[in-house]
Amino acid sequence: MAPMLSATDLHVRYGAIRAVRGVDLAVSEGEIVALLGANGAGKTSTLMALVGLVRPAQGEVRFGGEVISGRDTEDIVTRGMTLVPEGRHVFPSLTVAENLRLGAASRRDREAVVRTRAEILELFPILAERSGQAAGTLSGGQQQQLAIGRALMSAPRLLLLDEPSLGLAPQVVDDIFDLLVRLKQRGLTILIVEQDAVAALDIADRAYVMVNGAIAMQGPAAELRASEQVAHAYLGATMAETHA
Amino acid sequence: MAYFLAQSGNALSLGGIYALLALGLAVVYSILGLINFAHGALMTLAGYVLVFAAVLGLPFYLSAPLAILVVMASAVLLERIAFRPVRGASGATMLLTSFAVAVLLQLAFQLFISTRPQVVPLPDFLTATVDLGSFAIGVNRVISVVVAVVVLIALNLFLKRTVLGLAMRAAADDFNVTRLMGIRANRVIATAFALSGLLAAVAAVLWIAQRSSVDPMMGLVPVLKAFIATTLGGLGSLLGAVLGGLLLGAIEIYLAAYLPDAALPFHGAITLGVVILVLVVRPQGLVGASRELGK
Ligand SMILES: Nc1ncnc2c1ncn2[C@@H]1O[C@H](COP(=O)(O)OP(=O)(O)O)[C@@H](O)[C@H]1O
Ligand SMILES: [Mg+2]
């Protein structure tokens, strides 16, 4: 079966900077795939190109059999793929409820939206409690829950997450990763970018390692986890420290 | 006391108009980072629509909504033609573009209409006054205050209750992430310009109701004042725009009313002096949010 998402020879440039240089990757339905790599490796740029927030300089992205590279982000989201951006980016001056409402802006079926909303509030009870509060006043962990909840409001088939653990306390990170596993069990497909390689490899089925804009290694998560080579050559301190 | 109350009515009426204009600037600025100096030309355009509608024999209650619709459409068109090509460019580029558009429109009014003021016929009731016991106030002033309040409330509801309104506030926070919600960026921006057109046209109608004439430069001074008002309130903040507008209106009117005769020639300079004083104390403006909508 063809993968749900595939990128072929993907390139991203910012002027003279070549942030992504010929990335090939694929995500199949029901998988959690991790995209790992050090700071500046080009992970965020790859995700941005997948959802159309930056135009790939070269290459093709397919989602659900259709070519989506070159399409507007708005169209791509409506087709069922969305991104929880790095640094969360909830709308700080809007309330929690308003943030969630906007998450479903691409959907027409109101009853289905009400059901999704109920499910999300069940997953994140804190969002129900803080419903009327400005999102900017939430803690980092709560904002991350809101950012994920808001993305889920669009009822995606494929969820991209960019460093959901960034700046969060370890306990909160564990909760977020547990949640991702539960979402997978409910049938969601996930592509997650992480610097915390250990945590990501724990929940992922497969992983790619990015170095200098290109894929340097890939394979089943279990294999990469065992690989000393990964720890030393590609993931730098993150993994070495946790192993120590 | 009666004199003070009458002047307060004037202050509210002028401040209300400034608030509407400042809001129009703030709505666009908060989303695009563009200070639209062509806003004044939109005001002037509303005036000329009133003139032409009167020539065609349309009554005021039809010509006023017509002016509003024409100006809203023109604002959206202006965005398509002039501002979309420079979207995302530097602030200076956008500022120059809006200057160019403002100058072009003003020249067009001078060339194709007239450099001289045109009379706008007003219905009689607008020039009447209401007697409030100890003092009297012009009907046009009262309407001005009422309309400004109604528009402000309606705008607030739109921004709080509708998905498009929420999307506009979201876009002011973070434009790219708004697109991630599946909301068309172009639609949000077109709405912002339509709203700013609406606000400019309503302000123009209220302005003209107190002057009954239009000339090619009509919008220039009030929009300059509105710009001062947005700065006073906190550039990009809606609440700031409203407060800044009201405060500026109050400063102008009370100074004109209570300055000794000898100081009256310096009225404008003293007004700006007070504004600068406020900004020295609060450089971020009264509210102080930059590029934030709906607070
Ligand atoms: N908007 C941008 N303009 C210019 N350079 C950028 C931009 N975004 C990222 N870069 C550069 O591209 C490279 C890859 O960045 P990024 O995709 O953010 O990597 P990662 O997410 O893996 O840390 C870095 O060298 C970064 O400095
Ligand atoms: Mg990144």
Coordinates of C-alpha atoms and ligand atoms in Angstrom, one line a residue:
Chain A
M1 CA 0.0 0.0 0.0
A2 CA 1.2 3.5 -0.8
P3 CA 2.3 5.5 2.3
M4 CA -0.1 8.2 3.6
L5 CA 2.6 10.8 3.3
S6 CA 5.7 10.8 1.2
A7 CA 8.3 13.4 0.3
T8 CA 10.7 12.8 -2.5
D9 CA 14.0 14.8 -3.0
L10 CA 12.7 17.6 -0.9
H11 CA 14.7 20.8 -0.9
V12 CA 14.2 24.0 1.2
R13 CA 16.2 27.2 0.7
Y14 CA 16.2 30.5 2.4
G15 CA 18.2 32.7 0.0
A16 CA 21.7 31.2 0.0
I17 CA 21.0 28.9 3.0
R18 CA 20.2 25.3 1.9
A19 CA 18.2 24.1 5.0
V20 CA 16.9 20.9 3.5
R21 CA 18.9 19.1 0.8
G22 CA 17.1 16.2 -0.9
V23 CA 15.1 14.6 1.9
D24 CA 13.1 11.4 1.1
L25 CA 10.7 10.2 3.8
A26 CA 7.4 8.3 4.1
V27 CA 4.8 7.8 6.8
S28 CA 2.3 5.0 6.5
E29 CA -1.2 5.0 8.0
G30 CA -1.2 4.1 11.7
E31 CA 2.5 4.8 12.3
I32 CA 4.3 7.1 14.7
V33 CA 7.4 8.2 12.8
A34 CA 10.1 10.3 14.5
L35 CA 12.4 12.8 12.7
L36 CA 15.4 13.3 14.9
G37 CA 18.5 15.5 14.6
A38 CA 20.5 18.2 16.2
N39 CA 19.5 21.9 16.4
G40 CA 19.7 23.4 12.9
A41 CA 19.6 20.1 11.1
G42 CA 16.6 21.2 9.0
K43 CA 13.7 19.4 10.8
T44 CA 11.4 22.4 11.2
S45 CA 12.1 23.4 7.6
T46 CA 11.1 19.9 6.5
L47 CA 7.8 20.1 8.4
M48 CA 7.1 23.6 7.1
A49 CA 7.6 22.4 3.6
L50 CA 5.3 19.4 4.2
V51 CA 2.4 21.7 5.3
G52 CA 3.1 24.3 2.7
L53 CA 4.2 27.1 5.0
V54 CA 7.4 27.3 3.0
R55 CA 7.6 26.5 -0.7
P56 CA 9.9 23.6 -1.4
A57 CA 12.7 24.8 -3.8
Q58 CA 12.5 21.3 -5.3
G59 CA 10.9 17.9 -4.8
E60 CA 7.4 16.5 -4.4
V61 CA 5.2 15.9 -1.4
R62 CA 2.3 13.5 -1.7
F63 CA -0.5 13.1 0.9
G64 CA -3.2 10.5 0.5
G65 CA -2.1 9.8 -3.1
E66 CA -2.3 13.4 -4.2
V67 CA 0.5 15.8 -4.9
I68 CA 0.2 18.6 -2.3
S69 CA 3.6 20.4 -2.8
G70 CA 2.8 23.9 -4.1
R71 CA -0.6 23.9 -2.6
D72 CA -1.7 26.4 0.0
T73 CA -1.5 25.5 3.7
E74 CA -5.2 26.2 4.0
D75 CA -5.9 23.4 1.4
I76 CA -3.5 21.0 2.9
V77 CA -5.1 21.4 6.4
T78 CA -8.5 20.9 4.9
R79 CA -7.3 17.6 3.4
G80 CA -6.5 16.2 6.8
M81 CA -2.9 17.0 7.7
T82 CA -1.9 19.6 10.2
L83 CA 1.1 20.8 12.3
V84 CA 1.6 21.7 15.9
P85 CA 4.3 24.2 15.4
E86 CA 7.6 24.5 17.4
G87 CA 7.1 26.7 20.4
R88 CA 3.3 25.9 20.5
H89 CA 2.0 29.2 19.1
V90 CA -1.4 29.3 20.7
F91 CA -3.1 32.6 20.0
P92 CA -2.2 34.3 23.3
S93 CA -4.9 37.0 23.3
L94 CA -7.7 34.5 22.5
T95 CA -9.4 32.4 25.1
V96 CA -8.8 28.7 25.3
A97 CA -12.3 28.1 23.9
E98 CA -11.7 30.5 21.0
N99 CA -8.4 28.8 20.2
L100 CA -10.2 25.5 20.0
R101 CA -13.0 27.0 17.9
L102 CA -10.6 28.2 15.4
G103 CA -9.0 24.8 15.2
A104 CA -12.2 23.6 13.6
A105 CA -12.5 26.5 11.2
S106 CA -11.9 24.3 8.2
R107 CA -14.8 21.9 9.0
R108 CA -18.5 22.3 8.0
D109 CA -20.2 19.5 9.9
R110 CA -21.1 21.3 13.1
E111 CA -22.3 18.2 15.0
A112 CA -19.1 16.4 14.3
V113 CA -17.2 19.4 15.6
V114 CA -19.1 19.3 18.8
R115 CA -18.2 15.6 19.2
T116 CA -14.5 16.3 18.5
R117 CA -14.6 19.1 21.0
A118 CA -16.1 16.8 23.7
E119 CA -13.4 14.2 23.0
I120 CA -10.6 16.7 23.3
L121 CA -11.9 18.2 26.5
E122 CA -12.0 14.6 27.9
L123 CA -8.3 14.1 26.8
F124 CA -7.3 17.5 28.3
P125 CA -9.6 18.3 31.2
I126 CA -7.6 21.4 32.0
L127 CA -8.8 23.0 28.8
A128 CA -12.4 22.7 30.0
E129 CA -11.4 24.2 33.3
R130 CA -9.6 27.1 31.7
S131 CA -12.1 27.6 28.9
G132 CA -12.6 31.3 29.3
Q133 CA -9.0 32.2 30.1
A134 CA -6.7 33.9 27.7
A135 CA -4.3 31.2 26.2
G136 CA -1.3 33.4 26.9
T137 CA -1.9 33.0 30.6
L138 CA -1.6 29.2 30.6
S139 CA 1.6 27.4 31.7
G140 CA 3.9 25.9 29.0
G141 CA 2.5 22.4 29.5
Q142 CA -1.1 23.7 29.3
Q143 CA -0.3 25.7 26.2
Q144 CA 1.2 22.5 24.6
Q145 CA -2.0 20.6 25.4
L146 CA -4.0 23.5 23.9
A147 CA -1.9 23.5 20.8
I148 CA -2.4 19.8 20.3
G149 CA -6.1 20.0 21.1
R150 CA -6.5 22.9 18.7
A151 CA -4.8 20.8 16.0
L152 CA -7.0 17.8 16.7
M153 CA -10.1 20.1 16.3
S154 CA -9.5 19.9 12.6
A155 CA -9.9 16.1 12.8
P156 CA -6.6 15.4 11.0
R157 CA -5.6 12.0 9.7
L158 CA -2.0 12.9 10.0
L159 CA -0.6 15.1 12.8
L160 CA 2.8 16.7 12.6
L161 CA 4.4 17.8 15.8
D162 CA 7.5 20.0 16.1
E163 CA 9.4 19.5 19.3
P164 CA 6.4 19.1 21.7
S165 CA 8.8 18.6 24.6
L166 CA 10.5 21.9 24.2
G167 CA 10.8 23.8 27.4
L168 CA 8.5 21.5 29.4
A169 CA 9.2 19.7 32.7
P170 CA 10.0 16.0 32.4
Q171 CA 6.7 14.9 34.0
V172 CA 4.8 17.0 31.5
V173 CA 6.8 15.6 28.6
D174 CA 5.9 12.1 29.8
D175 CA 2.2 13.0 29.8
I176 CA 2.4 14.5 26.3
F177 CA 4.1 11.4 24.9
D178 CA 1.6 9.1 26.7
L179 CA -1.1 11.0 25.0
L180 CA 0.5 10.6 21.6
V181 CA 0.5 6.8 22.1
R182 CA -3.2 7.0 23.0
L183 CA -3.9 9.1 19.9
K184 CA -2.1 6.5 17.8
Q185 CA -4.3 3.7 19.3
R186 CA -7.3 5.8 18.2
G187 CA -6.1 5.6 14.6
L188 CA -4.1 8.8 14.2
T189 CA -0.9 8.8 12.2
I190 CA 1.9 10.9 13.7
L191 CA 5.1 12.4 12.4
I192 CA 7.0 13.9 15.3
V193 CA 10.2 16.0 15.3
E194 CA 12.2 15.8 18.5
Q195 CA 15.5 16.7 20.0
D196 CA 14.7 14.4 22.9
A197 CA 15.6 11.3 20.9
V198 CA 15.1 8.8 23.7
A199 CA 11.6 9.9 24.5
A200 CA 10.7 10.0 20.8
L201 CA 12.3 6.6 20.0
D202 CA 10.3 5.1 22.9
I203 CA 7.0 5.8 21.2
A204 CA 8.0 5.7 17.6
D205 CA 7.7 2.8 15.2
R206 CA 10.3 4.1 12.8
A207 CA 12.7 7.0 12.8
Y208 CA 14.8 9.2 10.5
V209 CA 17.9 11.0 11.6
M210 CA 18.7 14.3 9.9
V211 CA 22.1 15.8 9.6
N212 CA 22.9 19.1 7.8
G213 CA 19.6 19.0 5.8
A214 CA 19.8 15.4 4.7
I215 CA 18.6 12.0 6.0
A216 CA 21.7 10.3 7.5
M217 CA 20.1 7.2 9.0
Q218 CA 16.7 5.6 9.1
G219 CA 15.2 2.4 10.4
P220 CA 12.9 0.8 13.1
A221 CA 12.9 2.8 16.3
A222 CA 14.2 -0.2 18.3
E223 CA 17.2 -0.6 16.1
L224 CA 18.1 3.1 16.3
R225 CA 17.7 3.1 20.0
A226 CA 20.2 0.3 20.3
S227 CA 22.7 2.0 18.0
E228 CA 25.7 3.5 19.7
Q229 CA 26.5 5.1 16.4
V230 CA 23.3 7.1 16.5
A231 CA 24.0 8.2 20.1
H232 CA 27.4 9.5 19.3
A233 CA 27.5 10.6 15.8
Y234 CA 24.0 12.1 15.3
L235 CA 22.1 12.8 18.4
G236 CA 24.9 14.4 20.3
A237 CA 24.5 15.1 24.0
T238 CA 20.8 14.4 24.3
M239 CA 21.1 10.7 24.1
A240 CA 24.6 10.3 25.6
E241 CA 23.5 12.2 28.7
T242 CA 20.4 10.2 29.3
H243 CA 22.4 7.0 28.9
A244 CA 25.0 8.1 31.4
Chain B
M1 CA -21.6 73.9 33.9
A2 CA -23.9 74.1 30.9
Y3 CA -20.9 75.2 28.8
F4 CA -18.8 72.3 30.1
L5 CA -21.6 69.8 29.3
A6 CA -22.0 71.2 25.8
Q7 CA -18.2 71.0 25.3
S8 CA -18.2 67.4 26.6
G9 CA -20.8 66.5 24.0
N10 CA -18.5 68.0 21.3
A11 CA -15.6 66.1 22.7
L12 CA -17.4 62.8 22.6
S13 CA -18.6 63.5 19.1
L14 CA -15.2 64.4 17.7
G15 CA -13.5 61.7 19.8
G16 CA -15.9 59.1 18.5
I17 CA -15.0 60.0 14.9
Y18 CA -11.3 59.8 15.7
A19 CA -11.9 56.5 17.4
L20 CA -13.6 55.1 14.3
L21 CA -10.8 56.3 12.1
A22 CA -8.1 55.0 14.5
L23 CA -9.8 51.7 14.7
G24 CA -9.8 51.4 10.9
L25 CA -6.0 52.0 10.9
A26 CA -5.5 49.6 13.8
V27 CA -7.5 46.7 12.2
V28 CA -5.2 46.7 9.2
Y29 CA -2.0 47.5 11.1
S30 CA -2.5 44.7 13.6
I31 CA -2.8 42.1 10.9
L32 CA -0.4 43.3 8.2
G33 CA 1.9 45.8 10.0
L34 CA 0.8 48.3 7.4
I35 CA 0.0 51.9 8.4
N36 CA -2.5 52.8 5.7
F37 CA -2.2 56.5 4.9
A38 CA -4.7 56.0 2.0
H39 CA -7.3 55.7 4.8
G40 CA -7.9 59.4 4.4
A41 CA -8.5 59.1 0.7
L42 CA -11.1 56.5 1.5
M43 CA -12.8 59.0 3.7
T44 CA -12.7 61.6 1.0
L45 CA -14.1 59.0 -1.5
A46 CA -17.1 58.5 0.8
G47 CA -17.7 62.2 0.7
Y48 CA -17.7 62.3 -3.1
V49 CA -20.1 59.3 -3.3
L50 CA -22.5 61.4 -1.1
V51 CA -22.1 64.3 -3.5
F52 CA -22.8 62.2 -6.6
A53 CA -25.7 60.4 -5.0
A54 CA -27.3 63.8 -4.2
V55 CA -26.8 64.8 -7.8
L56 CA -28.6 61.7 -8.8
G57 CA -31.4 62.6 -6.4
L58 CA -30.9 59.9 -3.8
P59 CA -32.0 60.8 -0.3
F60 CA -29.5 60.8 2.5
Y61 CA -30.8 57.6 4.1
L62 CA -29.9 55.8 0.8
S63 CA -26.7 57.7 -0.1
A64 CA -25.0 57.1 3.2
P65 CA -25.2 53.3 3.0
L66 CA -24.2 53.5 -0.6
A67 CA -21.1 55.5 0.3
I68 CA -20.3 52.9 2.9
L69 CA -20.6 50.0 0.4
V70 CA -18.6 51.8 -2.3
V71 CA -15.8 52.6 0.2
M72 CA -15.7 49.0 1.6
A73 CA -15.4 47.6 -1.9
S74 CA -12.8 50.2 -2.8
A75 CA -10.7 49.3 0.3
V76 CA -10.8 45.6 -0.7
L77 CA -9.9 46.5 -4.3
L78 CA -7.0 48.7 -3.1
E79 CA -5.6 45.7 -1.1
R80 CA -5.8 43.5 -4.2
I81 CA -4.1 46.0 -6.5
A82 CA -1.7 47.9 -4.4
F83 CA -1.0 46.1 -1.1
R84 CA -1.0 42.4 -2.0
P85 CA 2.1 42.7 -4.1
V86 CA 4.1 44.2 -1.2
R87 CA 2.6 41.9 1.5
G88 CA 5.3 40.7 3.8
A89 CA 7.7 43.3 2.5
S90 CA 9.5 45.6 5.0
G91 CA 7.4 48.2 6.9
A92 CA 9.1 51.0 5.0
T93 CA 8.1 49.5 1.6
M94 CA 4.5 49.2 2.7
L95 CA 4.4 52.6 4.2
L96 CA 5.7 54.2 1.0
T97 CA 3.1 52.2 -1.0
S98 CA 0.3 53.5 1.1
F99 CA 1.7 57.1 0.7
A100 CA 1.8 56.6 -3.0
V101 CA -1.8 55.3 -3.1
A102 CA -2.9 58.2 -1.0
V103 CA -1.3 60.8 -3.2
L104 CA -2.6 59.1 -6.4
L105 CA -6.1 59.1 -5.1
Q106 CA -5.9 62.7 -4.0
L107 CA -4.6 63.7 -7.4
A108 CA -7.4 61.8 -9.1
F109 CA -10.0 63.7 -7.0
Q110 CA -8.3 67.0 -8.0
L111 CA -8.1 66.1 -11.7
F112 CA -11.4 64.3 -12.3
I113 CA -13.6 66.2 -9.9
S114 CA -12.4 69.5 -8.7
T115 CA -9.9 71.1 -6.4
R116 CA -12.7 73.2 -4.9
P117 CA -15.0 72.0 -2.1
Q118 CA -18.3 70.4 -3.2
V119 CA -21.4 70.9 -1.2
V120 CA -23.0 67.9 0.3
P121 CA -26.7 68.5 0.8
L122 CA -27.8 67.3 4.2
P123 CA -31.3 66.5 5.5
D124 CA -32.8 69.2 7.7
F125 CA -32.9 67.2 10.8
L126 CA -29.1 66.9 10.9
T127 CA -28.7 70.6 11.2
A128 CA -31.2 70.9 14.0
T129 CA -30.3 71.1 17.7
V130 CA -31.7 69.3 20.7
D131 CA -32.4 71.3 23.8
L132 CA -31.2 69.4 26.9
G133 CA -32.5 71.9 29.5
S134 CA -29.4 73.9 30.5
F135 CA -27.7 73.5 27.1
A136 CA -28.3 72.6 23.5
I137 CA -26.4 70.3 21.2
G138 CA -26.5 69.6 17.5
V139 CA -28.4 66.6 16.3
N140 CA -25.4 65.7 14.1
R141 CA -23.2 65.5 17.3
V142 CA -25.7 63.3 19.1
I143 CA -26.0 61.0 16.1
S144 CA -22.2 61.0 15.8
V145 CA -21.9 59.7 19.4
V146 CA -24.7 57.1 19.0
V147 CA -23.4 55.8 15.7
A148 CA -19.8 55.5 17.0
V149 CA -21.0 53.6 20.1
V150 CA -23.2 51.2 18.0
V151 CA -20.4 50.6 15.5
L152 CA -17.9 49.9 18.3
I153 CA -20.2 47.4 20.0
A154 CA -21.0 45.7 16.6
L155 CA -17.3 45.4 15.8
N156 CA -16.6 44.0 19.2
L157 CA -19.3 41.3 18.8
F158 CA -18.0 40.5 15.3
L159 CA -14.5 40.0 16.7
K160 CA -15.7 37.9 19.6
R161 CA -18.5 35.8 18.2
T162 CA -17.8 35.0 14.6
V163 CA -15.2 32.6 13.3
L164 CA -14.0 35.2 10.8
G165 CA -13.7 37.7 13.6
L166 CA -11.8 35.3 15.7
A167 CA -9.6 34.5 12.7
M168 CA -8.8 38.2 12.4
R169 CA -7.7 38.4 16.0
A170 CA -5.7 35.3 15.6
A171 CA -4.1 36.6 12.4
A172 CA -3.1 39.7 14.4
D173 CA -1.4 37.3 16.9
D174 CA 0.2 35.0 14.4
F175 CA -0.5 35.0 10.7
N176 CA 1.0 31.6 9.7
V177 CA -0.6 29.7 12.5
T178 CA -3.9 31.1 11.5
R179 CA -3.4 29.5 8.0
L180 CA -2.7 26.3 9.8
M181 CA -6.3 26.4 11.1
G182 CA -7.4 26.1 7.5
I183 CA -8.4 29.7 7.3
R184 CA -7.7 31.5 4.0
A185 CA -5.2 34.2 4.6
N186 CA -6.6 36.3 1.7
R187 CA -10.1 36.2 3.2
V188 CA -8.9 37.4 6.5
I189 CA -7.0 40.3 4.9
A190 CA -9.9 41.2 2.6
T191 CA -12.1 41.3 5.7
A192 CA -9.7 43.6 7.5
F193 CA -9.7 46.0 4.6
A194 CA -13.5 45.8 4.2
L195 CA -13.8 46.6 7.9
S196 CA -11.4 49.5 7.7
G197 CA -13.4 50.8 4.7
L198 CA -16.6 50.6 6.7
L199 CA -15.0 52.5 9.6
A200 CA -13.6 55.2 7.3
A201 CA -16.9 55.7 5.5
V202 CA -19.0 55.9 8.7
A203 CA -16.5 58.4 10.1
A204 CA -16.7 60.3 6.8
V205 CA -20.4 60.5 6.9
L206 CA -20.4 61.7 10.5
W207 CA -17.6 64.2 9.7
I208 CA -19.5 65.6 6.7
A209 CA -22.7 65.8 8.7
Q210 CA -20.9 68.5 10.7
R211 CA -19.4 70.4 7.7
S212 CA -21.6 69.6 4.6
S213 CA -18.8 69.9 2.1
V214 CA -16.0 67.7 0.6
D215 CA -12.7 68.6 -1.0
P216 CA -9.8 66.4 -2.2
M217 CA -7.9 66.9 1.0
M218 CA -10.8 66.3 3.3
G219 CA -9.6 63.0 4.8
L220 CA -6.0 64.1 5.3
V221 CA -6.2 65.9 8.6
P222 CA -8.7 63.6 10.4
V223 CA -6.6 60.5 9.5
L224 CA -3.5 62.2 10.6
K225 CA -5.3 62.8 13.9
A226 CA -6.4 59.2 13.9
F227 CA -2.8 58.1 13.5
I228 CA -1.9 60.2 16.5
A229 CA -4.8 58.6 18.3
T230 CA -3.5 55.1 17.6
T231 CA -0.1 56.0 18.8
L232 CA -1.6 57.6 21.9
G233 CA -3.6 54.5 22.6
G234 CA -0.9 51.9 21.7
L235 CA -0.3 51.1 18.0
G236 CA -2.3 48.1 16.9
S237 CA -4.5 47.7 19.9
L238 CA -8.2 48.1 19.3
L239 CA -9.0 49.3 22.7
G240 CA -6.1 51.6 22.5
A241 CA -7.4 53.1 19.2
V242 CA -10.8 53.8 20.8
L243 CA -9.3 55.3 24.0
G244 CA -6.7 57.3 22.0
G245 CA -9.4 58.7 19.7
L246 CA -11.6 59.7 22.6
L247 CA -8.7 61.2 24.5
L248 CA -7.5 63.2 21.5
G249 CA -11.0 64.5 20.8
A250 CA -11.3 65.6 24.5
I251 CA -7.9 67.3 24.5
E252 CA -8.7 69.2 21.3
I253 CA -12.1 70.3 22.4
Y254 CA -11.4 71.3 26.0
L255 CA -8.3 73.2 25.0
A256 CA -10.2 75.1 22.4
A257 CA -12.9 75.8 24.9
Y258 CA -10.8 76.8 27.9
L259 CA -7.5 78.2 26.5
P260 CA -7.2 82.0 27.0
D261 CA -7.8 83.9 23.7
A262 CA -4.2 84.8 23.5
A263 CA -3.2 81.1 23.4
L264 CA -5.8 80.0 20.9
P265 CA -3.5 80.4 17.8
F266 CA -1.2 77.8 19.4
H267 CA -4.1 75.4 20.0
G268 CA -2.7 72.7 17.6
A269 CA 0.8 73.0 19.0
I270 CA -0.5 72.7 22.6
T271 CA -2.6 69.7 21.7
L272 CA 0.4 67.9 20.3
G273 CA 2.4 69.0 23.3
V274 CA -0.1 67.2 25.6
V275 CA 0.1 64.1 23.3
I276 CA 3.8 64.1 23.5
L277 CA 3.6 64.5 27.3
V278 CA 1.4 61.4 27.5
L279 CA 3.8 59.4 25.3
V280 CA 6.8 60.5 27.4
V281 CA 5.1 59.1 30.5
R282 CA 3.7 56.0 28.6
P283 CA 5.9 55.4 25.5
Q284 CA 3.9 52.2 24.7
G285 CA 0.7 54.2 24.6
L286 CA -2.3 54.0 26.9
V287 CA -3.0 50.3 26.4
G288 CA 0.4 49.4 25.1
A289 CA -0.3 46.2 23.2
S290 CA 1.4 46.2 19.8
R291 CA -0.3 44.3 17.0
E292 CA -3.0 42.8 19.1
L293 CA -6.6 42.8 18.2
G294 CA -9.8 42.6 20.3
K295 CA -8.5 43.4 23.7
Ligands
LIG1 N1 13.3 31.7 8.0 C1 14.6 31.3 7.9 N2 15.5 32.1 7.2 C2 16.8 31.8 7.0 N3 17.3 30.7 7.5 C3 16.6 29.9 8.2 C4 15.2 30.1 8.4 N4 14.6 29.1 9.1 C5 15.6 28.2 9.4 N5 16.8 28.7 8.8 C6 18.1 28.0 8.8 O1 17.9 26.8 8.2 C7 18.6 25.8 8.9 C8 17.7 24.7 9.4 O2 16.8 25.2 10.4 P1 15.6 24.4 11.0 O3 14.8 23.9 9.9 O4 14.9 25.4 11.9 O5 16.3 23.3 11.8 P2 15.9 22.5 13.1 O6 14.4 22.5 13.2 O7 16.4 21.1 12.8 O8 16.6 23.1 14.3 C9 19.4 26.5 10.1 O9 20.7 26.7 9.6 C10 18.6 27.7 10.2 O10 19.4 28.8 10.7
MG2 MG 13.3 23.2 14.8

